[in-house]
């Protein structure tokens, strides 16, 4: 499971694991992959510094990276208060009515939601980078495409590779033109924000579009056999996110949510705008159904929707209101049937990869004999 890219980064397996949990990121790197910590929830620089310190102490000298969320185009002078003022009152009332319908309690007095839209604002991402570049990160990934040109230059000055997610060959070409080093071809099956092209179609299209840049395949990948398929399509590695949610090192806020993930099948997710305002694959729940109902007000555009529902999502998670309880996750959730350590996941991935390669070799050998 090594490629030119994995050898360049000094990792044993070309498996890049995205996660919001420091313990998972460190465990991925220790297992021979490349852990990538999601930074969007770190609105306070000291919190990110604390967790990067922890990773440094637990990664055993292995390489790791950071994933930020920042737009390529800068918007000046826009504050969270400015964004919040744009939210229509009818949408606020819809949130109140939906929560009341399911008896969701209020947060305690003075208790803020665990996630705010500020993590999506460029100035916050830049403070995250000011912290991150003091650490020996090897990769900077941006979930919203190519980061601003000055960020790419800054990363390259510090010998940090830059990756950008793409949902089409057209997007991938723009990233290549912007000077990024790695394209993550994220297929329709992926958790979180995703486009409408499936991985089997998207990966070879992106490989051809940006050659010779390395491409990571993402979306619907959760077995060694699928990793082998991604390599056969021309990818130099895979980008896995959902698979780590049910690992023992993860820190999901709700035992009931873990139970729902373990019980879900591959058909139990939906691309919905309910969470952020852009199509994001997540568990299908009464919450997503309410926002996708044509009789409802419909989701607001990003970033309004994320700010609107931040407190509601925190309340649903804190009180574990099962009908509404969900999380971003890809269609690979159907393979996530038990809680396992990150190392156990890697053991399964490597076994499956070896089996797939042996199978293809047998087929090729029979073909040669004929």
C-alpha positions as YAML, in Angstrom:
chain: A
units: angstrom
residues:
- id: 1
  name: UNK
  ca: [0.00, 0.00, 0.00]
- id: 2
  name: UNK
  ca: [2.89, 2.33, -0.79]
- id: 3
  name: UNK
  ca: [3.03, 4.86, -3.60]
- id: 4
  name: UNK
  ca: [5.39, 7.60, -4.70]
- id: 5
  name: UNK
  ca: [3.39, 10.07, -2.55]
- id: 6
  name: UNK
  ca: [3.43, 7.94, 0.59]
- id: 7
  name: UNK
  ca: [7.19, 7.41, 0.25]
- id: 8
  name: UNK
  ca: [7.69, 11.15, -0.20]
- id: 9
  name: UNK
  ca: [5.84, 11.79, 3.06]
- id: 10
  name: UNK
  ca: [7.56, 8.94, 4.86]
- id: 11
  name: UNK
  ca: [4.48, 6.86, 5.69]
- id: 12
  name: UNK
  ca: [4.08, 3.11, 5.43]
- id: 13
  name: UNK
  ca: [0.59, 3.09, 3.92]
- id: 14
  name: UNK
  ca: [-0.92, 5.56, 1.45]
- id: 15
  name: UNK
  ca: [-3.95, 6.00, 3.72]
- id: 16
  name: UNK
  ca: [-4.77, 9.58, 4.69]
- id: 17
  name: UNK
  ca: [-7.20, 9.73, 7.59]
- id: 18
  name: UNK
  ca: [-9.23, 12.89, 8.18]
- id: 19
  name: UNK
  ca: [-10.69, 13.27, 11.68]
- id: 20
  name: UNK
  ca: [-11.75, 15.99, 14.13]
- id: 21
  name: UNK
  ca: [-10.28, 13.97, 17.01]
- id: 22
  name: UNK
  ca: [-6.59, 14.37, 17.98]
- id: 23
  name: UNK
  ca: [-6.40, 10.84, 19.43]
- id: 24
  name: UNK
  ca: [-7.62, 9.36, 16.14]
- id: 25
  name: UNK
  ca: [-5.21, 11.47, 14.06]
- id: 26
  name: UNK
  ca: [-2.26, 10.37, 16.18]
- id: 27
  name: UNK
  ca: [-3.36, 6.72, 16.09]
- id: 28
  name: UNK
  ca: [-3.66, 6.81, 12.29]
- id: 29
  name: UNK
  ca: [-0.10, 8.08, 11.96]
- id: 30
  name: UNK
  ca: [1.20, 5.57, 14.51]
- id: 31
  name: UNK
  ca: [-0.49, 2.76, 12.57]
- id: 32
  name: UNK
  ca: [1.47, 3.71, 9.45]
- id: 33
  name: UNK
  ca: [-1.00, 6.04, 7.76]
- id: 34
  name: UNK
  ca: [-1.14, 9.83, 7.63]
- id: 35
  name: UNK
  ca: [-3.39, 11.47, 10.23]
- id: 36
  name: UNK
  ca: [-5.05, 14.77, 9.30]
- id: 37
  name: UNK
  ca: [-6.68, 16.80, 12.08]
- id: 38
  name: UNK
  ca: [-9.78, 18.79, 11.13]
- id: 39
  name: UNK
  ca: [-9.42, 22.34, 12.46]
- id: 40
  name: UNK
  ca: [-12.86, 23.82, 11.79]
- id: 41
  name: UNK
  ca: [-14.05, 23.50, 15.39]
- id: 42
  name: UNK
  ca: [-11.03, 25.34, 16.82]
- id: 43
  name: UNK
  ca: [-12.22, 28.92, 17.14]
- id: 44
  name: UNK
  ca: [-9.71, 29.65, 19.92]
- id: 45
  name: UNK
  ca: [-6.01, 29.43, 18.95]
- id: 46
  name: UNK
  ca: [-5.04, 28.11, 22.39]
- id: 47
  name: UNK
  ca: [-7.36, 25.11, 21.95]
- id: 48
  name: UNK
  ca: [-5.69, 24.16, 18.67]
- id: 49
  name: UNK
  ca: [-2.25, 24.64, 20.22]
- id: 50
  name: UNK
  ca: [-3.21, 22.35, 23.11]
- id: 51
  name: UNK
  ca: [-4.31, 19.56, 20.78]
- id: 52
  name: UNK
  ca: [-1.34, 19.91, 18.44]
- id: 53
  name: UNK
  ca: [0.90, 19.69, 21.51]
- id: 54
  name: UNK
  ca: [-0.93, 16.47, 22.41]
- id: 55
  name: UNK
  ca: [-0.49, 15.03, 18.92]
- id: 56
  name: UNK
  ca: [3.21, 15.89, 18.96]
- id: 57
  name: UNK
  ca: [3.55, 13.97, 22.22]
- id: 58
  name: UNK
  ca: [1.64, 10.91, 20.97]
- id: 59
  name: UNK
  ca: [2.48, 10.56, 17.28]
- id: 60
  name: UNK
  ca: [5.87, 8.90, 17.90]
- id: 61
  name: UNK
  ca: [7.61, 11.19, 15.44]
- id: 62
  name: UNK
  ca: [5.34, 10.15, 12.55]
- id: 63
  name: UNK
  ca: [4.09, 12.76, 10.05]
- id: 64
  name: UNK
  ca: [0.64, 14.34, 10.22]
- id: 65
  name: UNK
  ca: [-1.33, 17.23, 8.73]
- id: 66
  name: UNK
  ca: [-4.09, 19.76, 9.26]
- id: 67
  name: UNK
  ca: [-7.37, 20.37, 7.42]
- id: 68
  name: UNK
  ca: [-8.83, 23.90, 7.41]
- id: 69
  name: UNK
  ca: [-11.90, 25.47, 5.87]
- id: 70
  name: UNK
  ca: [-11.26, 28.74, 4.09]
- id: 71
  name: UNK
  ca: [-12.57, 30.29, 0.86]
- id: 72
  name: UNK
  ca: [-10.22, 31.15, -1.98]
- id: 73
  name: UNK
  ca: [-11.83, 34.59, -2.26]
- id: 74
  name: UNK
  ca: [-11.49, 36.96, 0.68]
- id: 75
  name: UNK
  ca: [-14.51, 38.73, 2.17]
- id: 76
  name: UNK
  ca: [-13.56, 41.81, 4.16]
- id: 77
  name: UNK
  ca: [-15.23, 43.13, 7.30]
- id: 78
  name: UNK
  ca: [-17.95, 40.49, 7.74]
- id: 79
  name: UNK
  ca: [-18.52, 39.47, 11.36]
- id: 80
  name: UNK
  ca: [-20.60, 36.69, 12.88]
- id: 81
  name: UNK
  ca: [-23.10, 39.31, 14.02]
- id: 82
  name: UNK
  ca: [-23.46, 40.56, 10.44]
- id: 83
  name: UNK
  ca: [-24.21, 37.03, 9.26]
- id: 84
  name: UNK
  ca: [-26.66, 36.34, 12.06]
- id: 85
  name: UNK
  ca: [-28.62, 39.50, 11.25]
- id: 86
  name: UNK
  ca: [-29.35, 38.08, 7.78]
- id: 87
  name: UNK
  ca: [-31.28, 35.07, 9.12]
- id: 88
  name: UNK
  ca: [-35.06, 35.43, 8.48]
- id: 89
  name: UNK
  ca: [-37.31, 35.24, 11.54]
- id: 90
  name: UNK
  ca: [-39.43, 32.57, 9.86]
- id: 91
  name: UNK
  ca: [-36.45, 30.21, 9.80]
- id: 92
  name: UNK
  ca: [-35.73, 30.89, 13.45]
- id: 93
  name: UNK
  ca: [-39.32, 30.02, 14.28]
- id: 94
  name: UNK
  ca: [-39.11, 26.82, 12.24]
- id: 95
  name: UNK
  ca: [-36.14, 25.70, 14.35]
- id: 96
  name: UNK
  ca: [-38.02, 26.50, 17.57]
- id: 97
  name: UNK
  ca: [-41.14, 24.65, 16.42]
- id: 98
  name: UNK
  ca: [-39.21, 21.56, 15.29]
- id: 99
  name: UNK
  ca: [-37.30, 21.31, 18.55]
- id: 100
  name: UNK
  ca: [-40.48, 21.82, 20.55]
- id: 101
  name: UNK
  ca: [-42.23, 19.08, 18.56]
- id: 102
  name: UNK
  ca: [-39.62, 16.58, 19.78]
- id: 103
  name: UNK
  ca: [-39.34, 17.99, 23.30]
- id: 104
  name: UNK
  ca: [-35.70, 19.06, 23.02]
- id: 105
  name: UNK
  ca: [-34.68, 20.90, 26.23]
- id: 106
  name: UNK
  ca: [-32.94, 24.25, 26.20]
- id: 107
  name: UNK
  ca: [-29.22, 24.54, 26.94]
- id: 108
  name: UNK
  ca: [-28.38, 25.63, 30.45]
- id: 109
  name: UNK
  ca: [-28.15, 29.36, 31.11]
- id: 110
  name: UNK
  ca: [-24.88, 30.71, 29.72]
- id: 111
  name: UNK
  ca: [-24.05, 27.48, 27.89]
- id: 112
  name: UNK
  ca: [-23.03, 28.09, 24.30]
- id: 113
  name: UNK
  ca: [-23.27, 25.64, 21.46]
- id: 114
  name: UNK
  ca: [-20.27, 23.44, 20.85]
- id: 115
  name: UNK
  ca: [-19.89, 24.47, 17.23]
- id: 116
  name: UNK
  ca: [-20.30, 27.91, 15.65]
- id: 117
  name: UNK
  ca: [-19.99, 29.15, 12.11]
- id: 118
  name: UNK
  ca: [-16.92, 31.20, 13.07]
- id: 119
  name: UNK
  ca: [-14.78, 28.17, 12.23]
- id: 120
  name: UNK
  ca: [-15.77, 28.67, 8.59]
- id: 121
  name: UNK
  ca: [-14.64, 32.31, 8.45]
- id: 122
  name: UNK
  ca: [-11.33, 33.15, 6.81]
- id: 123
  name: UNK
  ca: [-9.89, 35.19, 9.66]
- id: 124
  name: UNK
  ca: [-10.40, 32.24, 12.02]
- id: 125
  name: UNK
  ca: [-8.70, 29.85, 9.59]
- id: 126
  name: UNK
  ca: [-5.76, 32.22, 9.35]
- id: 127
  name: UNK
  ca: [-5.32, 32.23, 13.12]
- id: 128
  name: UNK
  ca: [-5.37, 28.43, 12.95]
- id: 129
  name: UNK
  ca: [-2.56, 28.54, 10.40]
- id: 130
  name: UNK
  ca: [-0.55, 30.92, 12.56]
- id: 131
  name: UNK
  ca: [-0.61, 28.22, 15.22]
- id: 132
  name: UNK
  ca: [-0.18, 25.22, 12.91]
- id: 133
  name: UNK
  ca: [2.90, 26.52, 11.11]
- id: 134
  name: UNK
  ca: [4.76, 26.48, 14.43]
- id: 135
  name: UNK
  ca: [4.46, 22.68, 14.30]
- id: 136
  name: UNK
  ca: [6.09, 20.21, 11.89]
- id: 137
  name: UNK
  ca: [2.94, 19.52, 9.88]
- id: 138
  name: UNK
  ca: [3.64, 17.97, 6.47]
- id: 139
  name: UNK
  ca: [0.30, 18.62, 4.79]
- id: 140
  name: UNK
  ca: [-2.28, 21.40, 4.73]
- id: 141
  name: UNK
  ca: [-5.65, 20.44, 3.25]
- id: 142
  name: UNK
  ca: [-8.52, 22.80, 2.48]
- id: 143
  name: UNK
  ca: [-12.08, 21.50, 2.39]
- id: 144
  name: UNK
  ca: [-13.37, 24.41, 0.28]
- id: 145
  name: UNK
  ca: [-10.99, 23.96, -2.62]
- id: 146
  name: UNK
  ca: [-7.78, 25.87, -3.21]
- id: 147
  name: UNK
  ca: [-6.77, 28.15, -0.33]
- id: 148
  name: UNK
  ca: [-5.74, 31.74, -1.06]
- id: 149
  name: UNK
  ca: [-2.52, 32.13, -3.02]
- id: 150
  name: UNK
  ca: [-0.60, 33.64, -0.11]
- id: 151
  name: UNK
  ca: [-1.49, 30.63, 2.05]
- id: 152
  name: UNK
  ca: [-0.21, 28.23, -0.61]
- id: 153
  name: UNK
  ca: [3.03, 30.24, -0.84]
- id: 154
  name: UNK
  ca: [3.44, 30.28, 2.93]
- id: 155
  name: UNK
  ca: [2.94, 26.51, 3.13]
- id: 156
  name: UNK
  ca: [5.47, 25.88, 0.36]
- id: 157
  name: UNK
  ca: [8.01, 28.13, 2.07]
- id: 158
  name: UNK
  ca: [7.78, 25.79, 5.08]
- id: 159
  name: UNK
  ca: [7.98, 22.62, 2.97]
- id: 160
  name: UNK
  ca: [4.31, 21.81, 3.63]
- id: 161
  name: UNK
  ca: [2.34, 20.17, 0.84]
- id: 162
  name: UNK
  ca: [-1.08, 21.62, 0.02]
- id: 163
  name: UNK
  ca: [-4.13, 19.51, -0.83]
- id: 164
  name: UNK
  ca: [-7.56, 20.59, -2.02]
- id: 165
  name: UNK
  ca: [-10.81, 18.64, -2.35]
- id: 166
  name: UNK
  ca: [-12.53, 18.46, -5.74]
- id: 167
  name: UNK
  ca: [-15.86, 17.03, -6.82]
- id: 168
  name: UNK
  ca: [-15.27, 17.30, -10.57]
- id: 169
  name: UNK
  ca: [-12.43, 17.34, -13.07]
- id: 170
  name: UNK
  ca: [-13.15, 21.03, -13.71]
- id: 171
  name: UNK
  ca: [-12.63, 21.85, -10.04]
- id: 172
  name: UNK
  ca: [-9.47, 19.74, -9.99]
- id: 173
  name: UNK
  ca: [-7.96, 21.66, -12.92]
- id: 174
  name: UNK
  ca: [-8.58, 24.95, -11.08]
- id: 175
  name: UNK
  ca: [-6.75, 23.57, -8.06]
- id: 176
  name: UNK
  ca: [-3.81, 22.52, -10.23]
- id: 177
  name: UNK
  ca: [-3.69, 25.96, -11.83]
- id: 178
  name: UNK
  ca: [-3.68, 27.51, -8.33]
- id: 179
  name: UNK
  ca: [-0.48, 25.64, -7.48]
- id: 180
  name: UNK
  ca: [-1.65, 23.00, -5.04]
- id: 181
  name: UNK
  ca: [0.31, 19.75, -4.71]
- id: 182
  name: UNK
  ca: [-2.38, 17.07, -4.18]
- id: 183
  name: UNK
  ca: [-5.98, 16.80, -5.37]
- id: 184
  name: UNK
  ca: [-8.47, 14.86, -3.25]
- id: 185
  name: UNK
  ca: [-11.12, 13.50, -5.64]
- id: 186
  name: UNK
  ca: [-14.16, 13.28, -3.37]
- id: 187
  name: UNK
  ca: [-17.01, 11.25, -4.79]
- id: 188
  name: UNK
  ca: [-20.74, 11.42, -4.22]
- id: 189
  name: UNK
  ca: [-20.61, 8.63, -1.61]
- id: 190
  name: UNK
  ca: [-18.49, 10.67, 0.82]
- id: 191
  name: UNK
  ca: [-19.62, 12.11, 4.13]
- id: 192
  name: UNK
  ca: [-19.88, 15.85, 4.55]
- id: 193
  name: UNK
  ca: [-19.86, 18.25, 1.61]
- id: 194
  name: UNK
  ca: [-19.84, 16.33, -1.62]
- id: 195
  name: UNK
  ca: [-20.77, 16.68, -5.26]
- id: 196
  name: UNK
  ca: [-22.84, 14.47, -7.54]
- id: 197
  name: UNK
  ca: [-20.21, 12.32, -9.29]
- id: 198
  name: UNK
  ca: [-19.50, 8.85, -7.89]
- id: 199
  name: UNK
  ca: [-15.95, 7.86, -6.96]
- id: 200
  name: UNK
  ca: [-15.59, 5.18, -9.65]
- id: 201
  name: UNK
  ca: [-16.23, 7.80, -12.33]
- id: 202
  name: UNK
  ca: [-14.61, 10.78, -10.63]
- id: 203
  name: UNK
  ca: [-11.23, 9.33, -9.65]
- id: 204
  name: UNK
  ca: [-9.91, 8.46, -13.13]
- id: 205
  name: UNK
  ca: [-11.32, 11.69, -14.55]
- id: 206
  name: UNK
  ca: [-9.40, 13.73, -11.99]
- id: 207
  name: UNK
  ca: [-6.24, 11.62, -12.40]
- id: 208
  name: UNK
  ca: [-6.27, 12.35, -16.13]
- id: 209
  name: UNK
  ca: [-7.18, 16.02, -15.64]
- id: 210
  name: UNK
  ca: [-4.31, 16.95, -13.31]
- id: 211
  name: UNK
  ca: [-1.54, 14.49, -14.25]
- id: 212
  name: UNK
  ca: [1.19, 14.30, -13.06]
- id: 213
  name: UNK
  ca: [-0.12, 15.73, -9.75]
- id: 214
  name: UNK
  ca: [-0.93, 12.98, -7.25]
- id: 215
  name: UNK
  ca: [-4.60, 12.28, -6.56]
- id: 216
  name: UNK
  ca: [-6.20, 10.82, -3.44]
- id: 217
  name: UNK
  ca: [-9.48, 8.96, -3.89]
- id: 218
  name: UNK
  ca: [-12.23, 9.74, -1.36]
- id: 219
  name: UNK
  ca: [-15.84, 8.70, -0.91]
- id: 220
  name: UNK
  ca: [-17.22, 5.23, -0.26]
- id: 221
  name: UNK
  ca: [-13.85, 3.73, 0.61]
- id: 222
  name: UNK
  ca: [-13.63, 1.60, 3.74]
- id: 223
  name: UNK
  ca: [-11.92, -1.66, 2.83]
- id: 224
  name: UNK
  ca: [-8.58, -2.81, 1.50]
- id: 225
  name: UNK
  ca: [-10.28, -4.08, -1.64]
- id: 226
  name: UNK
  ca: [-11.57, -0.58, -2.33]
- id: 227
  name: UNK
  ca: [-8.12, 0.88, -1.73]
- id: 228
  name: UNK
  ca: [-6.74, -1.53, -4.34]
- id: 229
  name: UNK
  ca: [-9.48, -0.38, -6.72]
- id: 230
  name: UNK
  ca: [-8.54, 3.26, -6.10]
- id: 231
  name: UNK
  ca: [-4.91, 2.49, -6.94]
- id: 232
  name: UNK
  ca: [-6.04, 0.71, -10.10]
- id: 233
  name: UNK
  ca: [-7.91, 3.88, -11.10]
- id: 234
  name: UNK
  ca: [-4.70, 5.88, -10.83]
- id: 235
  name: UNK
  ca: [-4.92, 7.31, -7.29]
- id: 236
  name: UNK
  ca: [-1.73, 7.56, -5.24]
- id: 237
  name: UNK
  ca: [-3.60, 7.14, -1.99]
- id: 238
  name: UNK
  ca: [-7.00, 7.26, -0.32]
- id: 239
  name: UNK
  ca: [-8.60, 9.89, 1.91]
- id: 240
  name: UNK
  ca: [-10.79, 8.28, 4.58]
- id: 241
  name: UNK
  ca: [-12.99, 10.16, 7.03]
- id: 242
  name: UNK
  ca: [-16.21, 8.40, 8.03]
- id: 243
  name: UNK
  ca: [-14.50, 5.10, 8.83]
- id: 244
  name: UNK
  ca: [-12.84, 6.53, 11.95]
- id: 245
  name: UNK
  ca: [-16.05, 7.77, 13.60]
- id: 246
  name: UNK
  ca: [-16.72, 4.45, 15.34]
- id: 247
  name: UNK
  ca: [-13.14, 3.75, 16.40]
- id: 248
  name: UNK
  ca: [-12.46, 3.44, 20.10]
- id: 249
  name: UNK
  ca: [-10.18, 6.50, 19.99]
- id: 250
  name: UNK
  ca: [-12.94, 8.75, 18.63]
- id: 251
  name: UNK
  ca: [-14.78, 11.18, 20.90]
- id: 252
  name: UNK
  ca: [-18.30, 11.29, 19.56]
- id: 253
  name: UNK
  ca: [-20.50, 13.20, 22.02]
- id: 254
  name: UNK
  ca: [-23.30, 10.65, 22.26]
- id: 255
  name: UNK
  ca: [-23.45, 6.89, 22.92]
- id: 256
  name: UNK
  ca: [-26.79, 6.82, 21.10]
- id: 257
  name: UNK
  ca: [-25.19, 8.39, 18.06]
- id: 258
  name: UNK
  ca: [-22.57, 5.64, 18.03]
- id: 259
  name: UNK
  ca: [-25.37, 3.07, 18.21]
- id: 260
  name: UNK
  ca: [-27.13, 4.71, 15.27]
- id: 261
  name: UNK
  ca: [-23.95, 4.66, 13.19]
- id: 262
  name: UNK
  ca: [-23.29, 0.99, 13.96]
- id: 263
  name: UNK
  ca: [-26.87, 0.08, 13.05]
- id: 264
  name: UNK
  ca: [-27.06, 2.16, 9.85]
- id: 265
  name: UNK
  ca: [-26.87, 0.69, 6.38]
- id: 266
  name: UNK
  ca: [-25.34, 2.27, 3.30]
- id: 267
  name: UNK
  ca: [-28.79, 3.52, 2.28]
- id: 268
  name: UNK
  ca: [-29.41, 5.37, 5.55]
- id: 269
  name: UNK
  ca: [-27.62, 8.59, 4.57]
- id: 270
  name: UNK
  ca: [-28.83, 11.58, 2.59]
- id: 271
  name: UNK
  ca: [-27.27, 14.63, 0.94]
- id: 272
  name: UNK
  ca: [-28.97, 17.49, 2.73]
- id: 273
  name: UNK
  ca: [-28.45, 21.21, 3.17]
- id: 274
  name: UNK
  ca: [-29.78, 21.00, 6.73]
- id: 275
  name: UNK
  ca: [-26.40, 21.31, 8.44]
- id: 276
  name: UNK
  ca: [-24.49, 24.03, 6.59]
- id: 277
  name: UNK
  ca: [-26.56, 25.22, 3.65]
- id: 278
  name: UNK
  ca: [-24.53, 23.22, 1.11]
- id: 279
  name: UNK
  ca: [-25.27, 19.59, 0.22]
- id: 280
  name: UNK
  ca: [-23.58, 17.44, 2.86]
- id: 281
  name: UNK
  ca: [-24.03, 13.69, 3.26]
- id: 282
  name: UNK
  ca: [-25.18, 12.72, 6.74]
- id: 283
  name: UNK
  ca: [-27.37, 10.24, 8.55]
- id: 284
  name: UNK
  ca: [-30.97, 10.64, 7.49]
- id: 285
  name: UNK
  ca: [-33.05, 11.74, 10.49]
- id: 286
  name: UNK
  ca: [-36.29, 13.52, 11.29]
- id: 287
  name: UNK
  ca: [-34.16, 16.69, 11.37]
- id: 288
  name: UNK
  ca: [-32.91, 16.30, 7.80]
- id: 289
  name: UNK
  ca: [-36.40, 15.29, 6.65]
- id: 290
  name: UNK
  ca: [-37.86, 18.47, 8.18]
- id: 291
  name: UNK
  ca: [-35.42, 20.69, 6.31]
- id: 292
  name: UNK
  ca: [-35.82, 18.80, 3.05]
- id: 293
  name: UNK
  ca: [-39.63, 18.82, 3.23]
- id: 294
  name: UNK
  ca: [-41.04, 20.99, 0.38]
- id: 295
  name: UNK
  ca: [-43.65, 22.27, 2.85]
- id: 296
  name: UNK
  ca: [-40.93, 23.73, 5.09]
- id: 297
  name: UNK
  ca: [-38.93, 26.95, 4.64]
- id: 298
  name: UNK
  ca: [-35.91, 25.15, 3.16]
- id: 299
  name: UNK
  ca: [-32.29, 25.56, 4.19]
- id: 300
  name: UNK
  ca: [-30.57, 28.91, 3.97]
- id: 301
  name: UNK
  ca: [-27.34, 29.32, 1.98]
- id: 302
  name: UNK
  ca: [-23.96, 28.91, 3.64]
- id: 303
  name: UNK
  ca: [-22.99, 30.36, 6.11]
- id: 304
  name: UNK
  ca: [-26.48, 31.37, 7.31]
- id: 305
  name: UNK
  ca: [-27.78, 27.82, 7.80]
- id: 306
  name: UNK
  ca: [-24.81, 26.75, 9.91]
- id: 307
  name: UNK
  ca: [-25.21, 29.67, 12.26]
- id: 308
  name: UNK
  ca: [-28.99, 29.19, 12.44]
- id: 309
  name: UNK
  ca: [-28.82, 25.55, 13.54]
- id: 310
  name: UNK
  ca: [-25.67, 25.59, 15.71]
- id: 311
  name: UNK
  ca: [-27.48, 25.79, 19.04]
- id: 312
  name: UNK
  ca: [-30.15, 23.33, 17.88]
- id: 313
  name: UNK
  ca: [-27.57, 20.72, 16.87]
- id: 314
  name: UNK
  ca: [-25.83, 21.10, 20.23]
- id: 315
  name: UNK
  ca: [-29.11, 20.63, 22.08]
- id: 316
  name: UNK
  ca: [-30.02, 17.55, 20.04]
- id: 317
  name: UNK
  ca: [-26.61, 16.00, 20.73]
- id: 318
  name: UNK
  ca: [-26.45, 16.91, 24.41]
- id: 319
  name: UNK
  ca: [-29.87, 15.47, 25.19]
- id: 320
  name: UNK
  ca: [-29.52, 12.60, 22.69]
- id: 321
  name: UNK
  ca: [-32.90, 13.17, 21.07]
- id: 322
  name: UNK
  ca: [-32.80, 10.00, 18.99]
- id: 323
  name: UNK
  ca: [-35.17, 10.89, 16.10]
- id: 324
  name: UNK
  ca: [-33.18, 14.07, 15.37]
- id: 325
  name: UNK
  ca: [-29.71, 12.78, 16.25]
- id: 326
  name: UNK
  ca: [-27.31, 12.58, 13.32]
- id: 327
  name: UNK
  ca: [-23.85, 13.40, 12.02]
- id: 328
  name: UNK
  ca: [-22.06, 13.80, 8.70]
- id: 329
  name: UNK
  ca: [-21.12, 10.35, 7.45]
- id: 330
  name: UNK
  ca: [-20.64, 8.66, 4.10]
- id: 331
  name: UNK
  ca: [-22.33, 5.66, 2.54]
- id: 332
  name: UNK
  ca: [-19.49, 3.51, 3.89]
- id: 333
  name: UNK
  ca: [-21.38, 3.62, 7.20]
- id: 334
  name: UNK
  ca: [-22.88, 0.25, 6.22]
- id: 335
  name: UNK
  ca: [-19.45, -1.33, 6.85]
- id: 336
  name: UNK
  ca: [-19.09, 0.30, 10.27]
- id: 337
  name: UNK
  ca: [-20.72, -2.43, 12.34]
- id: 338
  name: UNK
  ca: [-18.56, -2.53, 15.48]
- id: 339
  name: UNK
  ca: [-16.32, -0.31, 17.57]
- id: 340
  name: UNK
  ca: [-12.68, -1.10, 16.81]
- id: 341
  name: UNK
  ca: [-9.33, 0.52, 17.45]
- id: 342
  name: UNK
  ca: [-7.63, 2.46, 14.69]
- id: 343
  name: UNK
  ca: [-4.97, -0.24, 14.57]
- id: 344
  name: UNK
  ca: [-7.62, -2.94, 14.09]
- id: 345
  name: UNK
  ca: [-9.07, -0.94, 11.20]
- id: 346
  name: UNK
  ca: [-5.63, -0.76, 9.59]
- id: 347
  name: UNK
  ca: [-5.15, -4.49, 10.07]
- id: 348
  name: UNK
  ca: [-8.38, -5.12, 8.15]
- id: 349
  name: UNK
  ca: [-7.42, -2.64, 5.44]
- id: 350
  name: UNK
  ca: [-4.04, -4.24, 4.84]
- id: 351
  name: UNK
  ca: [-5.49, -7.78, 4.80]
- id: 352
  name: UNK
  ca: [-8.18, -6.76, 2.36]
- id: 353
  name: UNK
  ca: [-5.67, -4.99, 0.15]
- id: 354
  name: UNK
  ca: [-3.42, -8.06, 0.01]
- id: 355
  name: UNK
  ca: [-6.38, -10.29, -0.84]
- id: 356
  name: UNK
  ca: [-7.45, -7.97, -3.65]
- id: 357
  name: UNK
  ca: [-3.98, -7.77, -5.14]
- id: 358
  name: UNK
  ca: [-3.59, -11.56, -4.99]
- id: 359
  name: UNK
  ca: [-6.95, -11.97, -6.70]
- id: 360
  name: UNK
  ca: [-5.99, -9.62, -9.53]
- id: 361
  name: UNK
  ca: [-2.62, -11.31, -9.90]
- id: 362
  name: UNK
  ca: [-4.33, -14.71, -10.23]
- id: 363
  name: UNK
  ca: [-6.63, -13.33, -12.91]
- id: 364
  name: UNK
  ca: [-3.71, -11.76, -14.75]
- id: 365
  name: UNK
  ca: [-1.75, -15.01, -14.51]
- id: 366
  name: UNK
  ca: [-4.58, -17.05, -16.02]
- id: 367
  name: UNK
  ca: [-4.92, -14.49, -18.78]
- id: 368
  name: UNK
  ca: [-1.22, -14.83, -19.63]
- id: 369
  name: UNK
  ca: [-1.49, -18.62, -19.74]
- id: 370
  name: UNK
  ca: [-4.30, -18.34, -22.27]
...
